[in-house]
């Protein structure tokens, strides 16, 4: 059984067939699914989806959504965390972090939202799901200032020195579709080298399709889509198994146990249902 620690099931790409997406994931052997939120307007949706299908969710404002968020949205995060404090399906604060890759974002506003949400996570005693893109040092600076209960650095793509810093602070690193590309040398090297207790798997669906779903620009122009979905997780996990020289079964149970260690509330949930 597999754990997808990062899936945006609320994304519009899944509007046509969301229940079928969950059923396919379950049929493929995915037994746990974590839905991070990206904006306050999505909080009710991820929570409803989690309750409807037996999944887990996180509440937070994603760095790419900070510019369109209102200042008061941080107070809304705080209220929502207080209101749902006793909801066992609320497993983390996220997706929060810093994106220094996408141009045109206000870095100070991103930092303000990131640091404030770290404090909310600390005060709520919840782990965090982190978005780290060209920002590993700045994200780490926040974690040194504000001690949270660990969590996951999702779609990790930093250097091995940066990876070691996250691991030292007790964070897990999320690996997904990017690892399936032969040319992703740095990510594949990390997946081979980080301590085995630091590895968790994720799809980031509908984004980051694995190589077998990848479409060239010409194929996309011809109407072919490359939507990733949680049912792909076992095949992504098999790539990790190959990189590490492990059996697929060991890879599933190890990464599942690591996900539980990062997001302890996952352990108390009954299995998902399609
Ligand atoms: Zn995400």
mmCIF file of C-alpha atoms and ligand atoms in Angstrom:
data_model
loop_
_atom_site.group_PDB
_atom_site.id
_atom_site.type_symbol
_atom_site.label_atom_id
_atom_site.label_comp_id
_atom_site.label_asym_id
_atom_site.label_seq_id
_atom_site.Cartn_x
_atom_site.Cartn_y
_atom_site.Cartn_z
ATOM 1 C CA UNK A 1 0.000 0.000 0.000
ATOM 2 C CA UNK A 2 1.270 3.447 -0.993
ATOM 3 C CA UNK A 3 0.960 6.962 0.425
ATOM 4 C CA UNK A 4 0.691 9.971 -1.894
ATOM 5 C CA UNK A 5 1.815 12.806 0.382
ATOM 6 C CA UNK A 6 0.939 15.584 -2.074
ATOM 7 C CA UNK A 7 -2.033 15.667 -4.431
ATOM 8 C CA UNK A 8 -4.080 18.709 -5.526
ATOM 9 C CA UNK A 9 -7.352 16.821 -5.944
ATOM 10 C CA UNK A 10 -9.236 20.143 -5.776
ATOM 11 C CA UNK A 11 -7.559 21.372 -8.999
ATOM 12 C CA UNK A 12 -9.947 22.108 -11.902
ATOM 13 C CA UNK A 13 -8.181 19.451 -14.020
ATOM 14 C CA UNK A 14 -10.042 16.870 -11.919
ATOM 15 C CA UNK A 15 -13.502 18.445 -12.271
ATOM 16 C CA UNK A 16 -14.674 15.965 -14.942
ATOM 17 C CA UNK A 17 -13.924 12.751 -13.020
ATOM 18 C CA UNK A 18 -12.739 13.372 -9.420
ATOM 19 C CA UNK A 19 -14.450 10.328 -7.790
ATOM 20 C CA UNK A 20 -13.001 8.076 -10.517
ATOM 21 C CA UNK A 21 -9.529 9.507 -9.840
ATOM 22 C CA UNK A 22 -9.845 8.452 -6.189
ATOM 23 C CA UNK A 23 -11.169 5.008 -7.157
ATOM 24 C CA UNK A 24 -8.293 4.448 -9.591
ATOM 25 C CA UNK A 25 -5.778 5.450 -6.923
ATOM 26 C CA UNK A 26 -7.334 3.003 -4.489
ATOM 27 C CA UNK A 27 -7.427 0.230 -7.105
ATOM 28 C CA UNK A 28 -3.731 0.884 -7.814
ATOM 29 C CA UNK A 29 -2.866 0.324 -4.142
ATOM 30 C CA UNK A 30 -2.695 3.906 -2.874
ATOM 31 C CA UNK A 31 -4.174 3.800 0.612
ATOM 32 C CA UNK A 32 -3.431 7.320 1.841
ATOM 33 C CA UNK A 33 -3.733 10.629 0.056
ATOM 34 C CA UNK A 34 -2.818 14.072 1.440
ATOM 35 C CA UNK A 35 -4.477 17.142 -0.092
ATOM 36 C CA UNK A 36 -2.621 20.407 0.571
ATOM 37 C CA UNK A 37 -4.587 23.634 0.085
ATOM 38 C CA UNK A 38 -3.256 26.559 -1.958
ATOM 39 C CA UNK A 39 -5.603 29.417 -0.998
ATOM 40 C CA UNK A 40 -8.205 30.250 1.655
ATOM 41 C CA UNK A 41 -10.997 29.927 -0.949
ATOM 42 C CA UNK A 42 -10.045 26.240 -1.328
ATOM 43 C CA UNK A 43 -10.134 25.338 2.373
ATOM 44 C CA UNK A 44 -13.742 24.089 2.435
ATOM 45 C CA UNK A 45 -13.209 22.100 -0.767
ATOM 46 C CA UNK A 46 -10.107 20.184 0.380
ATOM 47 C CA UNK A 47 -11.726 19.517 3.737
ATOM 48 C CA UNK A 48 -14.954 18.282 2.129
ATOM 49 C CA UNK A 49 -13.021 16.085 -0.311
ATOM 50 C CA UNK A 50 -10.989 14.604 2.522
ATOM 51 C CA UNK A 51 -14.123 13.747 4.499
ATOM 52 C CA UNK A 52 -16.008 12.471 1.488
ATOM 53 C CA UNK A 53 -13.272 10.066 0.366
ATOM 54 C CA UNK A 54 -11.450 9.270 3.594
ATOM 55 C CA UNK A 55 -8.343 11.351 2.796
ATOM 56 C CA UNK A 56 -6.138 13.768 4.737
ATOM 57 C CA UNK A 57 -5.738 17.507 4.133
ATOM 58 C CA UNK A 58 -3.604 20.507 5.018
ATOM 59 C CA UNK A 59 -4.545 24.183 5.251
ATOM 60 C CA UNK A 60 -2.283 26.985 4.081
ATOM 61 C CA UNK A 61 -1.566 29.642 1.465
ATOM 62 C CA UNK A 62 0.795 28.557 -1.339
ATOM 63 C CA UNK A 63 3.575 31.030 -2.240
ATOM 64 C CA UNK A 64 2.295 31.327 -5.829
ATOM 65 C CA UNK A 65 -1.091 32.423 -4.429
ATOM 66 C CA UNK A 66 0.251 35.039 -2.011
ATOM 67 C CA UNK A 67 0.020 37.937 -4.474
ATOM 68 C CA UNK A 68 -3.703 37.421 -5.003
ATOM 69 C CA UNK A 69 -4.410 36.696 -1.315
ATOM 70 C CA UNK A 70 -5.820 39.427 0.938
ATOM 71 C CA UNK A 71 -3.864 40.547 4.010
ATOM 72 C CA UNK A 72 -6.718 39.239 6.182
ATOM 73 C CA UNK A 73 -6.295 35.751 4.715
ATOM 74 C CA UNK A 74 -3.573 35.027 7.276
ATOM 75 C CA UNK A 75 -6.141 35.595 10.032
ATOM 76 C CA UNK A 76 -8.456 33.246 8.129
ATOM 77 C CA UNK A 77 -5.770 30.543 8.163
ATOM 78 C CA UNK A 78 -5.468 31.005 11.913
ATOM 79 C CA UNK A 79 -9.257 30.795 12.371
ATOM 80 C CA UNK A 80 -9.534 27.694 10.182
ATOM 81 C CA UNK A 81 -6.726 25.935 12.073
ATOM 82 C CA UNK A 82 -8.476 26.725 15.367
ATOM 83 C CA UNK A 83 -11.894 25.669 14.087
ATOM 84 C CA UNK A 84 -10.668 22.317 12.712
ATOM 85 C CA UNK A 85 -8.062 21.656 15.391
ATOM 86 C CA UNK A 86 -9.800 18.442 16.454
ATOM 87 C CA UNK A 87 -10.433 17.181 12.925
ATOM 88 C CA UNK A 88 -8.237 14.065 12.654
ATOM 89 C CA UNK A 89 -8.034 14.512 8.876
ATOM 90 C CA UNK A 90 -6.252 17.872 9.241
ATOM 91 C CA UNK A 91 -2.643 16.643 9.260
ATOM 92 C CA UNK A 92 -0.483 19.709 8.482
ATOM 93 C CA UNK A 93 -0.196 23.379 7.614
ATOM 94 C CA UNK A 94 0.453 23.691 3.896
ATOM 95 C CA UNK A 95 1.225 24.225 1.243
ATOM 96 C CA UNK A 96 3.439 27.061 2.407
ATOM 97 C CA UNK A 97 6.937 28.188 1.458
ATOM 98 C CA UNK A 98 8.885 30.352 -0.958
ATOM 99 C CA UNK A 99 9.136 30.331 -4.754
ATOM 100 C CA UNK A 100 12.124 32.244 -6.122
ATOM 101 C CA UNK A 101 11.798 30.702 -9.585
ATOM 102 C CA UNK A 102 8.575 32.161 -10.970
ATOM 103 C CA UNK A 103 9.297 35.778 -11.970
ATOM 104 C CA UNK A 104 7.233 38.781 -10.911
ATOM 105 C CA UNK A 105 6.319 37.684 -7.370
ATOM 106 C CA UNK A 106 6.776 40.007 -4.399
ATOM 107 C CA UNK A 107 9.521 38.318 -2.310
ATOM 108 C CA UNK A 108 8.816 40.323 0.852
ATOM 109 C CA UNK A 109 5.129 39.473 0.789
ATOM 110 C CA UNK A 110 5.987 35.809 0.229
ATOM 111 C CA UNK A 111 8.333 35.858 3.227
ATOM 112 C CA UNK A 112 5.697 37.549 5.391
ATOM 113 C CA UNK A 113 3.099 34.902 4.526
ATOM 114 C CA UNK A 114 5.610 32.066 4.925
ATOM 115 C CA UNK A 115 6.935 33.163 8.324
ATOM 116 C CA UNK A 116 3.480 33.968 9.690
ATOM 117 C CA UNK A 117 2.177 30.547 8.645
ATOM 118 C CA UNK A 118 5.218 28.852 10.226
ATOM 119 C CA UNK A 119 4.248 30.522 13.502
ATOM 120 C CA UNK A 120 0.651 29.354 13.091
ATOM 121 C CA UNK A 121 1.904 25.782 12.511
ATOM 122 C CA UNK A 122 4.152 25.978 15.565
ATOM 123 C CA UNK A 123 1.304 27.302 17.722
ATOM 124 C CA UNK A 124 -1.057 24.595 16.409
ATOM 125 C CA UNK A 125 1.560 21.880 16.974
ATOM 126 C CA UNK A 126 1.206 20.765 13.352
ATOM 127 C CA UNK A 127 3.908 19.789 10.831
ATOM 128 C CA UNK A 128 4.268 21.763 7.578
ATOM 129 C CA UNK A 129 4.173 20.876 3.890
ATOM 130 C CA UNK A 130 6.769 23.079 2.225
ATOM 131 C CA UNK A 131 7.039 24.423 -1.318
ATOM 132 C CA UNK A 132 10.755 25.021 -1.969
ATOM 133 C CA UNK A 133 11.760 26.251 -5.427
ATOM 134 C CA UNK A 134 15.136 27.991 -5.831
ATOM 135 C CA UNK A 135 14.596 29.001 -2.218
ATOM 136 C CA UNK A 136 16.033 26.222 -0.037
ATOM 137 C CA UNK A 137 18.331 28.537 1.957
ATOM 138 C CA UNK A 138 15.593 31.103 2.578
ATOM 139 C CA UNK A 139 13.069 28.417 3.558
ATOM 140 C CA UNK A 140 15.669 26.931 5.933
ATOM 141 C CA UNK A 141 16.292 30.351 7.473
ATOM 142 C CA UNK A 142 12.616 30.471 8.457
ATOM 143 C CA UNK A 143 12.781 26.961 9.929
ATOM 144 C CA UNK A 144 15.794 27.936 12.045
ATOM 145 C CA UNK A 145 13.914 30.921 13.459
ATOM 146 C CA UNK A 146 10.602 29.198 14.060
ATOM 147 C CA UNK A 147 10.714 25.612 15.274
ATOM 148 C CA UNK A 148 7.836 23.615 13.846
ATOM 149 C CA UNK A 149 6.982 19.945 14.334
ATOM 150 C CA UNK A 150 8.814 18.818 11.159
ATOM 151 C CA UNK A 151 7.046 17.960 7.938
ATOM 152 C CA UNK A 152 7.819 17.488 4.257
ATOM 153 C CA UNK A 153 9.833 19.561 1.761
ATOM 154 C CA UNK A 154 7.790 18.639 -1.285
ATOM 155 C CA UNK A 155 9.211 18.115 -4.809
ATOM 156 C CA UNK A 156 12.641 18.742 -3.354
ATOM 157 C CA UNK A 157 15.137 19.972 -5.909
ATOM 158 C CA UNK A 158 17.966 21.557 -3.906
ATOM 159 C CA UNK A 159 21.617 20.584 -3.593
ATOM 160 C CA UNK A 160 22.775 17.660 -1.488
ATOM 161 C CA UNK A 161 24.092 20.100 1.145
ATOM 162 C CA UNK A 162 20.684 21.770 1.319
ATOM 163 C CA UNK A 163 18.958 18.375 1.443
ATOM 164 C CA UNK A 164 21.152 17.382 4.389
ATOM 165 C CA UNK A 165 20.106 20.529 6.269
ATOM 166 C CA UNK A 166 16.414 19.672 5.913
ATOM 167 C CA UNK A 167 17.063 16.073 6.927
ATOM 168 C CA UNK A 168 19.064 17.182 9.980
ATOM 169 C CA UNK A 169 16.098 19.232 11.120
ATOM 170 C CA UNK A 170 13.888 16.144 10.859
ATOM 171 C CA UNK A 171 12.175 16.920 7.568
ATOM 172 C CA UNK A 172 11.272 14.364 4.927
ATOM 173 C CA UNK A 173 11.932 15.076 1.252
ATOM 174 C CA UNK A 174 9.170 14.464 -1.310
ATOM 175 C CA UNK A 175 10.041 12.675 -4.566
ATOM 176 C CA UNK A 176 7.681 12.235 -7.496
ATOM 177 C CA UNK A 177 7.377 12.396 -11.269
ATOM 178 C CA UNK A 178 10.554 14.443 -11.811
ATOM 179 C CA UNK A 179 12.624 11.515 -10.505
ATOM 180 C CA UNK A 180 11.391 9.305 -13.378
ATOM 181 C CA UNK A 181 13.304 11.278 -16.045
ATOM 182 C CA UNK A 182 16.778 9.935 -16.872
ATOM 183 C CA UNK A 183 18.029 13.488 -17.375
ATOM 184 C CA UNK A 184 16.983 14.581 -13.842
ATOM 185 C CA UNK A 185 20.484 13.789 -12.627
ATOM 186 C CA UNK A 186 20.443 15.886 -9.452
ATOM 187 C CA UNK A 187 17.050 14.670 -8.247
ATOM 188 C CA UNK A 188 17.941 11.042 -9.007
ATOM 189 C CA UNK A 189 21.252 11.424 -7.173
ATOM 190 C CA UNK A 190 19.390 12.809 -4.147
ATOM 191 C CA UNK A 191 16.833 9.985 -4.274
ATOM 192 C CA UNK A 192 19.734 7.493 -4.173
ATOM 193 C CA UNK A 193 21.748 9.224 -1.470
ATOM 194 C CA UNK A 194 19.502 10.741 1.190
ATOM 195 C CA UNK A 195 18.989 8.622 4.318
ATOM 196 C CA UNK A 196 16.214 6.110 3.719
ATOM 197 C CA UNK A 197 14.185 7.482 6.632
ATOM 198 C CA UNK A 198 13.944 10.852 4.827
ATOM 199 C CA UNK A 199 12.170 9.608 1.679
ATOM 200 C CA UNK A 200 8.477 10.153 1.005
ATOM 201 C CA UNK A 201 6.608 9.775 -2.277
ATOM 202 C CA UNK A 202 4.159 12.164 -3.904
ATOM 203 C CA UNK A 203 2.544 12.826 -7.262
ATOM 204 C CA UNK A 204 1.803 16.582 -6.963
ATOM 205 C CA UNK A 205 -1.056 15.647 -9.316
ATOM 206 C CA UNK A 206 -2.250 17.080 -11.634
ATOM 207 C CA UNK A 207 1.286 18.529 -12.044
ATOM 208 C CA UNK A 208 4.759 16.978 -12.510
ATOM 209 C CA UNK A 209 3.722 14.070 -14.780
ATOM 210 C CA UNK A 210 6.166 11.147 -14.834
ATOM 211 C CA UNK A 211 8.021 10.488 -18.085
ATOM 212 C CA UNK A 212 5.409 8.011 -19.340
ATOM 213 C CA UNK A 213 2.760 10.766 -19.281
ATOM 214 C CA UNK A 214 5.011 13.512 -20.598
ATOM 215 C CA UNK A 215 3.879 15.247 -23.800
ATOM 216 C CA UNK A 216 6.054 17.373 -26.049
ATOM 217 C CA UNK A 217 4.893 20.857 -26.980
ATOM 218 C CA UNK A 218 3.804 19.514 -30.379
ATOM 219 C CA UNK A 219 1.742 16.733 -28.775
ATOM 220 C CA UNK A 220 0.087 19.215 -26.423
ATOM 221 C CA UNK A 221 -0.706 21.488 -29.355
ATOM 222 C CA UNK A 222 -2.385 18.479 -30.985
ATOM 223 C CA UNK A 223 -4.672 18.195 -27.944
ATOM 224 C CA UNK A 224 -2.940 15.451 -25.927
ATOM 225 C CA UNK A 225 -2.928 16.118 -22.194
ATOM 226 C CA UNK A 226 -0.446 15.026 -19.579
ATOM 227 C CA UNK A 227 -2.487 15.140 -16.381
ATOM 228 C CA UNK A 228 -0.791 13.352 -13.518
ATOM 229 C CA UNK A 229 -2.953 11.475 -11.000
ATOM 230 C CA UNK A 230 -2.442 9.593 -7.731
ATOM 231 C CA UNK A 231 -2.912 6.182 -9.414
ATOM 232 C CA UNK A 232 0.564 6.779 -10.923
ATOM 233 C CA UNK A 233 2.215 6.666 -7.496
ATOM 234 C CA UNK A 234 3.056 2.918 -7.446
ATOM 235 C CA UNK A 235 4.872 3.194 -10.782
ATOM 236 C CA UNK A 236 6.740 6.283 -9.525
ATOM 237 C CA UNK A 237 7.564 4.291 -6.382
ATOM 238 C CA UNK A 238 8.938 1.474 -8.542
ATOM 239 C CA UNK A 239 11.414 3.972 -10.035
ATOM 240 C CA UNK A 240 12.600 4.841 -6.526
ATOM 241 C CA UNK A 241 12.887 1.116 -5.758
ATOM 242 C CA UNK A 242 15.106 0.677 -8.801
ATOM 243 C CA UNK A 243 17.273 3.689 -7.918
ATOM 244 C CA UNK A 244 17.807 2.358 -4.396
ATOM 245 C CA UNK A 245 18.074 -1.313 -5.332
ATOM 246 C CA UNK A 246 15.124 -2.186 -3.103
ATOM 247 C CA UNK A 247 12.083 -4.356 -3.659
ATOM 248 C CA UNK A 248 8.895 -2.533 -4.561
ATOM 249 C CA UNK A 249 7.203 -3.843 -1.405
ATOM 250 C CA UNK A 250 9.972 -2.541 0.842
ATOM 251 C CA UNK A 251 9.830 0.831 -0.902
ATOM 252 C CA UNK A 252 6.067 1.083 -0.338
ATOM 253 C CA UNK A 253 6.213 0.197 3.349
ATOM 254 C CA UNK A 254 9.289 2.319 4.070
ATOM 255 C CA UNK A 255 7.956 5.462 2.371
ATOM 256 C CA UNK A 256 4.565 4.878 4.010
ATOM 257 C CA UNK A 257 6.165 4.660 7.448
ATOM 258 C CA UNK A 258 8.184 7.814 6.710
ATOM 259 C CA UNK A 259 4.988 9.651 5.741
ATOM 260 C CA UNK A 260 3.424 8.638 9.071
ATOM 261 C CA UNK A 261 6.498 9.866 10.916
ATOM 262 C CA UNK A 262 6.266 13.245 9.133
ATOM 263 C CA UNK A 263 2.485 13.585 9.456
ATOM 264 C CA UNK A 264 1.616 11.595 12.604
ATOM 265 C CA UNK A 265 -2.136 12.199 12.373
ATOM 266 C CA UNK A 266 -2.171 10.085 9.184
ATOM 267 C CA UNK A 267 -1.699 7.014 11.361
ATOM 268 C CA UNK A 268 -5.086 7.327 13.058
ATOM 269 C CA UNK A 269 -7.183 7.587 9.881
ATOM 270 C CA UNK A 270 -9.309 4.802 8.505
ATOM 271 C CA UNK A 271 -8.481 3.859 4.919
ATOM 272 C CA UNK A 272 -9.728 5.911 1.998
ATOM 273 C CA UNK A 273 -12.808 5.057 -0.032
ATOM 274 C CA UNK A 274 -13.596 5.832 -3.643
HETATM 275 ZN ZN1 LIG B 1 1.649 21.425 -4.457
#
